[in-house]
Short mmCIF file of C-alpha atoms and ligand atoms in Angstrom, two decimals:
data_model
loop_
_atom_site.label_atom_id
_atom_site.label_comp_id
_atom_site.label_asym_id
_atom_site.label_seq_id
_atom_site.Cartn_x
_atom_site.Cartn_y
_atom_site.Cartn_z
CA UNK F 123 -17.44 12.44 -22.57
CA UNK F 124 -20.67 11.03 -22.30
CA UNK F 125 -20.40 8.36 -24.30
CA UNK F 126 -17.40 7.65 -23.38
CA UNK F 127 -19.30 7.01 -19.80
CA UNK F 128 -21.95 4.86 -21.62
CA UNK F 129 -19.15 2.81 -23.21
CA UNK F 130 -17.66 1.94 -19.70
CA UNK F 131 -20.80 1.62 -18.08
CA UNK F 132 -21.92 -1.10 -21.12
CA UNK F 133 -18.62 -2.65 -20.54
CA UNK F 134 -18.38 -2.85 -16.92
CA UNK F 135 -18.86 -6.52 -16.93
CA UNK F 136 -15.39 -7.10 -19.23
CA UNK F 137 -13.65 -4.79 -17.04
CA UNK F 138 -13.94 -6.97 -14.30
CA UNK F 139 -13.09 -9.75 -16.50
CA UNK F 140 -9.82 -8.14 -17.01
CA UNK F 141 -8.94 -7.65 -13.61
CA UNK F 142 -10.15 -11.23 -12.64
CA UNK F 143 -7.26 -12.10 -15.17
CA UNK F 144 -4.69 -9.95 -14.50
CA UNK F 145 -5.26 -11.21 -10.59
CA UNK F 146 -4.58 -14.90 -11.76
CA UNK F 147 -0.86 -14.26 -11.98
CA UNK F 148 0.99 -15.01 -8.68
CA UNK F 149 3.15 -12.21 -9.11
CA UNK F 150 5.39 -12.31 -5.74
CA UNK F 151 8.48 -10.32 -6.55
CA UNK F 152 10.23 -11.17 -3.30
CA UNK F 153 9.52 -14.92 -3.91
CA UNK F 154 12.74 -16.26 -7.05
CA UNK F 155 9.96 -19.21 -7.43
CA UNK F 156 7.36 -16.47 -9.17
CA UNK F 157 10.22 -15.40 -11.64
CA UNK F 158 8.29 -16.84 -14.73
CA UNK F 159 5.13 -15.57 -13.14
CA UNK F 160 6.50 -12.07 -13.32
CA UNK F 161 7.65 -12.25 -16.53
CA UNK F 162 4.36 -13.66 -18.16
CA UNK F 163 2.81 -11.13 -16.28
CA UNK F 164 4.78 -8.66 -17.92
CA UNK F 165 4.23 -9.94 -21.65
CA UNK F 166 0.56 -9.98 -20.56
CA UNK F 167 0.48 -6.60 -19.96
CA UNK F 168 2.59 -5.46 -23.48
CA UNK F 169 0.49 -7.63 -25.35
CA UNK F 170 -2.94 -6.14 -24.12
CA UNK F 171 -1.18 -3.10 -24.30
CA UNK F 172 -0.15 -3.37 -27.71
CA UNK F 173 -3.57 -4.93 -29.10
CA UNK F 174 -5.01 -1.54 -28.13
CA UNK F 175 -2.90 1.04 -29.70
CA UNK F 176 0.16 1.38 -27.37
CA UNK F 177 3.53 0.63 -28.86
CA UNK F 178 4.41 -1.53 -25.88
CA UNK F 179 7.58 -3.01 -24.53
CA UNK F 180 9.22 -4.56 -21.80
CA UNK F 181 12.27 -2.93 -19.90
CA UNK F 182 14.83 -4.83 -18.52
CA UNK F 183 16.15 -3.21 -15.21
CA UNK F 184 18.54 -5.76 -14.04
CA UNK F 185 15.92 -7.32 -12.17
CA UNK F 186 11.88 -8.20 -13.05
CA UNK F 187 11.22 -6.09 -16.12
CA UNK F 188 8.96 -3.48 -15.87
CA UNK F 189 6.24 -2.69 -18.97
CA UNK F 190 6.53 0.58 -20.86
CA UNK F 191 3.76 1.44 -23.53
CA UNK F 192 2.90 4.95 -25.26
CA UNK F 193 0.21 6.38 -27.42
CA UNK F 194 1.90 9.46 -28.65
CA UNK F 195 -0.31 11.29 -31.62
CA UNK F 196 -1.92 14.18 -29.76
CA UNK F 197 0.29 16.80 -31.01
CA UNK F 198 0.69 19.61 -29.36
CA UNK F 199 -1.69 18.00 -26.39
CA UNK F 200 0.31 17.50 -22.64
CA UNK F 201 2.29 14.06 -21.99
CA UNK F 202 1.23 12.24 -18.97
CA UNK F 203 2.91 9.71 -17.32
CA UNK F 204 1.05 6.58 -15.99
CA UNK F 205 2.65 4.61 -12.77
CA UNK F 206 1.71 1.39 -11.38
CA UNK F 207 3.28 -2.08 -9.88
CA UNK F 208 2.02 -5.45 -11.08
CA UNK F 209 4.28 -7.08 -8.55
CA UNK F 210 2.25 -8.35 -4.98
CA UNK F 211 3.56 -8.72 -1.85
CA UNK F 212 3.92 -12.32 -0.54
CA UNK F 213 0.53 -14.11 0.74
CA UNK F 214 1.10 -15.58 4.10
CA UNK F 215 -0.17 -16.84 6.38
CA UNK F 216 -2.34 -18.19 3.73
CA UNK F 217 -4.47 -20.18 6.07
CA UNK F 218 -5.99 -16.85 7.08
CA UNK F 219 -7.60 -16.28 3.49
CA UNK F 220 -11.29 -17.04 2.91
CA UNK F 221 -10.44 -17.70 -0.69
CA UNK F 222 -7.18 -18.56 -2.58
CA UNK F 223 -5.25 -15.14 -2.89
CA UNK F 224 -4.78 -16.14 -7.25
CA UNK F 225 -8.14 -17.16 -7.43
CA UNK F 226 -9.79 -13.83 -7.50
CA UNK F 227 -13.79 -14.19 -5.53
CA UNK F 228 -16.29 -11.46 -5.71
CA UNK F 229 -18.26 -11.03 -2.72
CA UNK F 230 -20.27 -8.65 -1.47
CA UNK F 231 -19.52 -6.15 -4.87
CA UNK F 232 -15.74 -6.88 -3.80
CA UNK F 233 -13.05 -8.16 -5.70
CA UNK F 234 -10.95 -10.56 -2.79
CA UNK F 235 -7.40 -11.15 -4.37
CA UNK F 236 -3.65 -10.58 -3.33
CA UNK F 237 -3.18 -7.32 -5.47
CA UNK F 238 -6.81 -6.56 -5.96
CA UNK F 239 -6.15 -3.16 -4.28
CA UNK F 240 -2.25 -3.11 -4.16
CA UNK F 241 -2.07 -2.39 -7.03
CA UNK F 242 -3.59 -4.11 -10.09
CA UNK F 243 -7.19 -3.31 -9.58
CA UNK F 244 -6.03 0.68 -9.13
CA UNK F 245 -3.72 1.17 -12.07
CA UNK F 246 -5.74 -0.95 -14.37
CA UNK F 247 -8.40 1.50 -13.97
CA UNK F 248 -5.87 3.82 -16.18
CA UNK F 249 -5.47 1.24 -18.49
CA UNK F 250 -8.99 0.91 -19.04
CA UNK F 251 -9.98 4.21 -19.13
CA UNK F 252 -7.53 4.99 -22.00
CA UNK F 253 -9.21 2.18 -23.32
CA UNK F 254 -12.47 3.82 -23.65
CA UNK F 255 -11.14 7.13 -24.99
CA UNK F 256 -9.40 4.74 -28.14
CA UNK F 257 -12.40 2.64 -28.64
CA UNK F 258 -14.88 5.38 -28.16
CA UNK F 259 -12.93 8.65 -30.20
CA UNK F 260 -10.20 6.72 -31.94
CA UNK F 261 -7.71 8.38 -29.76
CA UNK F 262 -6.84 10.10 -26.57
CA UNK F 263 -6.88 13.71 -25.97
CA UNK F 264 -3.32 13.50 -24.31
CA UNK F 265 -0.13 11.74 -25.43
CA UNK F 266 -0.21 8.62 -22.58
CA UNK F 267 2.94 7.14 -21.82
CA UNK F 268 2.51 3.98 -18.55
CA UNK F 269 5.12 2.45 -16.82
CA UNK F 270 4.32 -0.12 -14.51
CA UNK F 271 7.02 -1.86 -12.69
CA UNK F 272 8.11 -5.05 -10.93
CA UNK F 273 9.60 -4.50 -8.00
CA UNK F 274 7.53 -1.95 -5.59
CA UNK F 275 7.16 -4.28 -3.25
CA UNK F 276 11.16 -5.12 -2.71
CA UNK F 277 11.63 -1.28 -2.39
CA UNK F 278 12.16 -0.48 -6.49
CA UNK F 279 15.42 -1.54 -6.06
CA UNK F 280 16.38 -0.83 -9.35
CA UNK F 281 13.64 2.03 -10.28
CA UNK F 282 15.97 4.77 -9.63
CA UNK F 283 18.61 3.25 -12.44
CA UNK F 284 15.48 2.58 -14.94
CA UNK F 285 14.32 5.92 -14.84
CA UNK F 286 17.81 7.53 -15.24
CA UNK F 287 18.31 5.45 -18.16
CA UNK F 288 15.10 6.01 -19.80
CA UNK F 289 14.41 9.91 -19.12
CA UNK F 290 14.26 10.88 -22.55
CA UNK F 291 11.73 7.78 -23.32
CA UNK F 292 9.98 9.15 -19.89
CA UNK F 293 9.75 12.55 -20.37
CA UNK F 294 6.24 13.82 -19.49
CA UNK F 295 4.65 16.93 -18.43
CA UNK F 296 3.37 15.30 -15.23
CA UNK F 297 2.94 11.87 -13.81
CA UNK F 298 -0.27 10.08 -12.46
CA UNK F 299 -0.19 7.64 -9.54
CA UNK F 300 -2.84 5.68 -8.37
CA UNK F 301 -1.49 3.80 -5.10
CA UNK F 302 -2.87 5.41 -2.39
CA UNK F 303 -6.67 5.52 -1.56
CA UNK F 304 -9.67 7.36 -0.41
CA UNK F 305 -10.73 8.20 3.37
CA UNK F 306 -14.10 6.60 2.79
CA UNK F 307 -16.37 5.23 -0.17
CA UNK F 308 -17.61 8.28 -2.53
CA UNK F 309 -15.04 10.96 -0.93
CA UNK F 310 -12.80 11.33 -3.23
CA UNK F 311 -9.12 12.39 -2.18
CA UNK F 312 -6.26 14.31 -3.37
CA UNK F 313 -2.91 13.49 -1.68
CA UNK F 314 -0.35 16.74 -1.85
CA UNK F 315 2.24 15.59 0.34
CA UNK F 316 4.08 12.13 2.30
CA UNK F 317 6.41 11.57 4.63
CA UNK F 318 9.72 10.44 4.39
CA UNK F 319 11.67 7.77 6.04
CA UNK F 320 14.87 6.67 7.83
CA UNK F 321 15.67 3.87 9.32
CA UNK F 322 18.64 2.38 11.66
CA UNK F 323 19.94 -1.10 13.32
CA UNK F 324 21.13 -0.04 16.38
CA UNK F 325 23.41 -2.47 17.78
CA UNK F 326 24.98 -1.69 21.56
CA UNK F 327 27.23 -4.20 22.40
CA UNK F 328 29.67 -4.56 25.81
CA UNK F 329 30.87 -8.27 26.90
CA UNK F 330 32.70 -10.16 24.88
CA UNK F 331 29.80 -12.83 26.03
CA UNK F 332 26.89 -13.44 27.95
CA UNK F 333 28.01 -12.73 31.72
CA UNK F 334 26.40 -14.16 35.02
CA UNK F 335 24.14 -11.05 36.22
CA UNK F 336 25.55 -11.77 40.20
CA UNK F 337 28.76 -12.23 39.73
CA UNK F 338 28.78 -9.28 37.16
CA UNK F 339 25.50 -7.43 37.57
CA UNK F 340 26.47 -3.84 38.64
CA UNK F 341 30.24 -4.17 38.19
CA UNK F 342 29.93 -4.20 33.98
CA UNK F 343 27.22 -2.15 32.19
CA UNK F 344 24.43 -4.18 30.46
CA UNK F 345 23.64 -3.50 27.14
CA UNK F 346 20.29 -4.01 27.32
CA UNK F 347 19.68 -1.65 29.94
CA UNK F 348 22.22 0.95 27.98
CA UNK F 349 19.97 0.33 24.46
CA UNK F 350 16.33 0.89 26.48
CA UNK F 351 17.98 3.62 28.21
CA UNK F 352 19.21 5.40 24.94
CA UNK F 353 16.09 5.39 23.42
CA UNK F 354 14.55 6.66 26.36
CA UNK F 355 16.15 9.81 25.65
CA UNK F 356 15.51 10.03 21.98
CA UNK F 357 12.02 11.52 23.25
CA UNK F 358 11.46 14.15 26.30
CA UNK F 359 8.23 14.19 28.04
CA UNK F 360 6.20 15.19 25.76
CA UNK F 361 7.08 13.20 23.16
CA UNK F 362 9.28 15.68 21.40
CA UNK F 363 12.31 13.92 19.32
CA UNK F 364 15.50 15.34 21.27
CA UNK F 365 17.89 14.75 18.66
CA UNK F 366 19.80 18.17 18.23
CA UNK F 367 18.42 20.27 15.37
CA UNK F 368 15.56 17.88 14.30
CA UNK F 369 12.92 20.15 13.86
CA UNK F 370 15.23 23.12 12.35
CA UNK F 371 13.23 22.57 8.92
CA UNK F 372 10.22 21.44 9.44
CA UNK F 373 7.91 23.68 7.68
CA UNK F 374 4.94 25.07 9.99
CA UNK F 375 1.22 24.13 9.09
CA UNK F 376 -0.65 27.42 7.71
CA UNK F 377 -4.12 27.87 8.21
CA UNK F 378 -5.57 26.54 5.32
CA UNK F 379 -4.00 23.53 6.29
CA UNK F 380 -5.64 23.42 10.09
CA UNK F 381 -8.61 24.13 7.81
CA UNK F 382 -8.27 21.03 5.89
CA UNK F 383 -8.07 18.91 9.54
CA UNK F 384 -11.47 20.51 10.62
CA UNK F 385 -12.80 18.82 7.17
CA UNK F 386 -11.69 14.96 7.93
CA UNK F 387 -14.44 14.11 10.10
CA UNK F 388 -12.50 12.51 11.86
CA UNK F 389 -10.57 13.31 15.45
CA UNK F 390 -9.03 11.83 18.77
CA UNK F 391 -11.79 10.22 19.76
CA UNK F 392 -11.99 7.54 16.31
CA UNK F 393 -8.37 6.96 16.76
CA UNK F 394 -8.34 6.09 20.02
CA UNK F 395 -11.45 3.60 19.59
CA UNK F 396 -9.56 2.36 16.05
CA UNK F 397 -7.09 1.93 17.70
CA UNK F 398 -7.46 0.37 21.19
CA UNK F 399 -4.97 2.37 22.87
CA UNK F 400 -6.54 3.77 26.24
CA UNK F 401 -5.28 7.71 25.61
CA UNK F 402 -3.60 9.37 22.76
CA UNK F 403 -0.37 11.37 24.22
CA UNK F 404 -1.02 14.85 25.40
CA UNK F 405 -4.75 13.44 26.12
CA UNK F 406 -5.49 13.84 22.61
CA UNK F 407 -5.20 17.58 22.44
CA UNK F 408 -3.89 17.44 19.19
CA UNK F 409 -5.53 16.22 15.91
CA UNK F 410 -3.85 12.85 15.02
CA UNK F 411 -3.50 14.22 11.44
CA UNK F 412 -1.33 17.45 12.64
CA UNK F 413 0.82 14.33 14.19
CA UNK F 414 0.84 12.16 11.01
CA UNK F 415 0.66 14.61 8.34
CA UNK F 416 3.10 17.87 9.51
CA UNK F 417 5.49 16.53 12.22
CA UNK F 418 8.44 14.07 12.33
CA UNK F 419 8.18 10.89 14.28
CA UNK F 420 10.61 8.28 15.65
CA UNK F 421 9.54 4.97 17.00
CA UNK F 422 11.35 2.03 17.95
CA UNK F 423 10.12 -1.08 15.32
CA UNK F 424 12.03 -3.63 17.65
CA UNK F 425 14.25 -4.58 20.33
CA UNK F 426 16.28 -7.78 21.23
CA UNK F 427 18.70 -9.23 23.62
CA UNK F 428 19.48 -11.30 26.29
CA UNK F 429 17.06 -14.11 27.76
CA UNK F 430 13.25 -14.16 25.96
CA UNK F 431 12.26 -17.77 27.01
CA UNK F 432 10.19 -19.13 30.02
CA UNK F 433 10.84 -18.80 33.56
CA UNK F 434 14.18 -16.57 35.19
CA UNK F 435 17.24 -16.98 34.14
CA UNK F 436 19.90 -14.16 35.45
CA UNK F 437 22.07 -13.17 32.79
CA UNK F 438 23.83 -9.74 31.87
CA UNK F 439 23.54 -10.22 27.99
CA UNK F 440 26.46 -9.60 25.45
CA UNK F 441 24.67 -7.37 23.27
CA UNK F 442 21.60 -5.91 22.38
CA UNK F 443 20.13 -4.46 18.82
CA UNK F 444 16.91 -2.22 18.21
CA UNK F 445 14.86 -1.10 14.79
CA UNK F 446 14.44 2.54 14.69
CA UNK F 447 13.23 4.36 12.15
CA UNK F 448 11.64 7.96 11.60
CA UNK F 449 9.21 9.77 9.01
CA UNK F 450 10.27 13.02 8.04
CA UNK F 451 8.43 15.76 6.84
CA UNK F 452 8.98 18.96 4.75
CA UNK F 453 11.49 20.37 4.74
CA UNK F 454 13.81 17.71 6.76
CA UNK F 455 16.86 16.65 4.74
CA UNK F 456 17.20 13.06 5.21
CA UNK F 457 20.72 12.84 4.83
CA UNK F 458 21.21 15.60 7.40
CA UNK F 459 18.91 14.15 10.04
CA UNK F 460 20.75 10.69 9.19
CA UNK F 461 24.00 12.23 10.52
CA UNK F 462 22.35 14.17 13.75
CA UNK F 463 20.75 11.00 14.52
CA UNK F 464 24.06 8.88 14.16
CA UNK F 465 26.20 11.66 16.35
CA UNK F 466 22.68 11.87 18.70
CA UNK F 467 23.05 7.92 19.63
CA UNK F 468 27.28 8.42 19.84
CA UNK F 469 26.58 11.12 22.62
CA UNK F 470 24.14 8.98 24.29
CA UNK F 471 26.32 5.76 24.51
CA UNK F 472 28.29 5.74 27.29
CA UNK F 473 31.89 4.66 26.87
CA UNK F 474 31.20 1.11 28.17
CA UNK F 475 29.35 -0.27 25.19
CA UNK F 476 30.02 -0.18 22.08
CA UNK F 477 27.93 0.72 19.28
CA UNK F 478 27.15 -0.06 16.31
CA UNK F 479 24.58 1.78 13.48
CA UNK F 480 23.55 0.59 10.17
CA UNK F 481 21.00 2.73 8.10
CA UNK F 482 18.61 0.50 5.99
CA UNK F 483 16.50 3.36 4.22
CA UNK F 484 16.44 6.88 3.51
CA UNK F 485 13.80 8.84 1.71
CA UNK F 486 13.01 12.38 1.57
CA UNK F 487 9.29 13.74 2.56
CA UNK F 488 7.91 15.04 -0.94
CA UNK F 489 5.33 17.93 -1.04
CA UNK F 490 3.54 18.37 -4.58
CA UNK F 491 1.95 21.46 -5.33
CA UNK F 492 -1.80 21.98 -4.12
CA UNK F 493 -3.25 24.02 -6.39
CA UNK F 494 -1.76 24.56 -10.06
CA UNK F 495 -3.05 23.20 -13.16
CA UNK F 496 -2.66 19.95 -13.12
CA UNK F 497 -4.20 19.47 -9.72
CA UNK F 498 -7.28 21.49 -10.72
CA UNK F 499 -7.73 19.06 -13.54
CA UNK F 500 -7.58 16.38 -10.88
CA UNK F 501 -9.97 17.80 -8.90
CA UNK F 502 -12.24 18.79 -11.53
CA UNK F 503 -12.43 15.01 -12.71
CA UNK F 504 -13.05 14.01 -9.46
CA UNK F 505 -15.58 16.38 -8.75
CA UNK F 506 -17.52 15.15 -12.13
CA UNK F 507 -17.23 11.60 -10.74
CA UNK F 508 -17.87 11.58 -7.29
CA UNK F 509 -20.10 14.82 -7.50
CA UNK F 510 -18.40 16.18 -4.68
CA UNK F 511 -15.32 18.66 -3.93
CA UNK F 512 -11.88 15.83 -3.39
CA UNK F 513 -10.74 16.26 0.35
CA UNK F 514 -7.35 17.14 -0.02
CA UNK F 515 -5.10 15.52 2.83
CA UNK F 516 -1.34 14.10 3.35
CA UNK F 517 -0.19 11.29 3.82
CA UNK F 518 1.88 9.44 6.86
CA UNK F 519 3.25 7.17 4.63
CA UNK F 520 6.25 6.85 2.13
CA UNK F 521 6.05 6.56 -1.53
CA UNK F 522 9.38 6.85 -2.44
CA UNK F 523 9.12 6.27 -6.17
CA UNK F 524 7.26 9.95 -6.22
CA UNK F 525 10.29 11.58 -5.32
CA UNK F 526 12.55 9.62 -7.75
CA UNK F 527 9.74 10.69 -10.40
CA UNK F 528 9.94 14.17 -9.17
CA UNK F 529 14.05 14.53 -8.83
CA UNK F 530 15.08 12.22 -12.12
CA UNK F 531 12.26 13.47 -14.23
CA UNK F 532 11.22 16.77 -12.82
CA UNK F 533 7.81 15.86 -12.88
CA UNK F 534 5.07 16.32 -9.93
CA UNK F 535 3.29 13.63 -9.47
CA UNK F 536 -1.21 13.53 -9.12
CA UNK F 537 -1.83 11.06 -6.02
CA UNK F 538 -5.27 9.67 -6.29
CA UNK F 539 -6.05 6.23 -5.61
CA UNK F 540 -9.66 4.36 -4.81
CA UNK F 541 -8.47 2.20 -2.11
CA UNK F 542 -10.55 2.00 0.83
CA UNK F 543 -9.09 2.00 4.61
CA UNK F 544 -10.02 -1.80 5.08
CA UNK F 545 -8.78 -2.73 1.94
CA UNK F 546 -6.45 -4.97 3.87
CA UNK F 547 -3.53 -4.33 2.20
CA UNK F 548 -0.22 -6.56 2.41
CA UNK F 549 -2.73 -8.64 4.73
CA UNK F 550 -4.64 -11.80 4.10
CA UNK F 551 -8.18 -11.22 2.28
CA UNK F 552 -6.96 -7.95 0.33
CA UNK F 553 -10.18 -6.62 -1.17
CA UNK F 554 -10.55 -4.21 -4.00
CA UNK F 555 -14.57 -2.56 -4.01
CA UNK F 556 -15.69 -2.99 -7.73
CA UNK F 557 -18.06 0.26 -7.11
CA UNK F 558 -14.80 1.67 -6.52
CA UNK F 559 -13.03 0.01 -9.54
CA UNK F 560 -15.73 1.66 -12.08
CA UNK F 561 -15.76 4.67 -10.55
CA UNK F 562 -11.92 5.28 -10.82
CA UNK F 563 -11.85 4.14 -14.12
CA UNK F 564 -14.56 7.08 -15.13
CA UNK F 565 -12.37 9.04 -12.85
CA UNK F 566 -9.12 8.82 -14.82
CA UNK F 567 -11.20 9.13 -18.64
CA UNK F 568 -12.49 12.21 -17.24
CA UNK F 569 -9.02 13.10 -16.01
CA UNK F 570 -7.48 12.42 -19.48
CA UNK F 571 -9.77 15.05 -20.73
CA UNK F 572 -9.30 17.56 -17.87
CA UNK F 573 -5.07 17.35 -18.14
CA UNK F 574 -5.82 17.62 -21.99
CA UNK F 575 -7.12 21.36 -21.58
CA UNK F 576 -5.29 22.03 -18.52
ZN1 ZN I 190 1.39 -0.39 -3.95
#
């Protein structure tokens, strides 16, 4: 291993290099103008693939293609599975950028690029550390498959389909994700579990059109009022979620997981000044983690209806719509919370509106084993990296691809990413820290050892 760590330390300089180049391409998936961009991103990626050893091709999905490459001749040796995106979310408002977001700038020892972070710079760092391990040894110590696909950022529409169709080509003994990131420079993190989501347009209509609120104020029931007053009572109090039966599954935090809140170094306090907000509910009495991490929540995205411009003007709207979504934890099914939710919100609508409901996601919470053999390799590379123990936390997020790895491949997914919290993802001046970039890359050739004897 050490010179394997000499070789990427010599070649630090070219590994920027490479992700300077692979930042060039303006690869928007939600934009149909970047279409070619995508695609010679793509090739890109199969051809440096391929020039190193991978057999390497590109696999149509009905949509952008995504890459798949292997290295298969460690016999006998575990198969891992590498995911990443190459796709970016779009760039606006681009005035806001210090630099142009395809014209990759290093300042300050940080890479400033759309997808610097998000998430070239983080799965190139497997790339390149597989790399090492060819150049270095002639081969790697486990059989490496990678799959990195197109269309993360449109909600891998068509992920789901790809990896039913390719399972066989997929198989793996476990799967390695690097889109997440740490809680701070140099401590290293292991994710074990994310939230899920749900989420509902909520449409509450009653006129057949906008009435005049004196002649009809009082006499008909106003949407609006019925829609602000529905959501009211999605919540009691105290902020608990009223729908019938919500928290029926949700598993209870042990103490080894209170343990692991004590450990954050973080509280309350940093949230609220992060934040802005002037209290956190229940005066902060509980950690903002236990909130994040091991409950449910349901907020409101959105609301609209009736008059928004300047000055009064008195009318009883025709309708009224809201965003509302929820992140569910283990064990909440998400097709069983979608139908309490739905016959919630009928109960709650009184009979003088009508209402309407259309659910635009649903994703299950995903836990992934915390200890096991994989995960000790994990935290035994990132213990030789960062030469300290990896704080192992959850995440409030969704990653939905880790469940569709999990249910149409069986495998359980490592989460460890080198993102830092002001990375400024999806935002304008996303950043990537290069101290960051090298150390992830030793990271993941360390880890390629670690799953090897595992
Ligand atoms: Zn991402």
């Amino acid at each position: 291993m050490r010179s394997i760590l000499a070789y990427l330390q010599q070649h630090e300089a070219r590994n920027v290099e490479e992700l300077l180049t692979l930042l060039r391409f303006p690869t928007i998936s939600a934009d149909p103008r970047h279409e070619m961009d995508m695609l010679a991103c793509a090739q890109y990626l199969r051809d440096w693939l391929a020039a190193r050893g991978f057999s390497a091709e590109l696999l149509p999905t009905g949509g952008h293609p995504a890459v798949y490459a292997e290295w298969l001749a460690a016999p006998g040796a575990p198969t891992v599975l590498s995911y990443g995106h190459y796709d970016v979310q779009p760039v606006d408002p681009l005035e806001l950028w210090n630099s142009p977001p395809f014209s990759p700038m290093i300042r300050d020892g940080c890479v400033y690029a759309r997808g610097a972070d998000d998430d070239k710079g983080q799965f190139l760092t497997h790339l390149l550390a597989a790399q090492a391990h060819l150049e270095v040894r002639g081969r790697l110590p486990v059989n490496l498959k990678i799959i990195l696909e197109g269309e993360e950022e449109i909600g891998s529409v068509h992920l789901p389909e790809t990896l039913q169709k390719n399972r066989d080509k997929l198989a793996a003994d476990v799967a390695v994700i690097s889109d997440s990131g740490q809680l701070a420079a140099g401590r290293p993190t292991l994710c074990y579990g994310l939230r899920g989501l749900l989420y509902f347009q909520v449409k509450v209509s009653g006129p057949s059109h906008d009435l005049h609120s004196g002649e009809y104020g009082g006499a008909v029931a106003n949407p609006v009022n019925v829609l602000c007053g529905m959501i009211g009572r999605l919540q009691d109090a105290d902020g608990r979620i009223t729908i019938p039966g919500f928290y029926d599954r949700v598993r209870p935090m042990e103490a080894w997981e209170r343990e692991l809140l004590d450990r954050l170094g973080y509280g309350p306090e940093e949230v609220r000044r992060l934040t802005g907000v002037p209290e956190l509910p229940a005066g902060g009495r509980r950690h903002p983690a236990e909130a994040t991490w091991f409950l449910p929540s349901l907020d409101c995205n959105g609301i609209v209806g009736g008059y928004t411009g300047a000055g009064a003007k008195t009318v009883l709207p025709a309708e009224a719509s809201a965003k509302i979504s929820m992140r569910l934890v283990p064990d909440q099914d998400p097709k069983e919370i979608s139908a309490a939710f739905v016959a919630w919100l009928k109960e709650l609508a009184p009979p003088s509106v009508r209402l309407e409901l259309q659910q635009l996601s649903c994703a299950g919470p995903i836990l992934v084993p915390s200890q096991g053999r994989w995960m000790e390799a994990a935290r035994a590379a990132l213990k030789m990296t960062f030469n300290r123990d990896p704080l192992l936390v959850r995440m409030g997020g969704s990653i939905p691809i880790v469940l569709d790895i999990a249910e149409t491949l069986g495998l359980e997914s490592l989460l460890l990413g080198w993102g830092l919290p002001d990375d400024c993802l999806h935002a304008p001046n996303e950043k990537f820290d290069l101290a960051q970039f090298h150390a992830g890359t030793r990271a993941m050739a360390q880890l390629y050892d670690q799953l090897a004897t595992a």
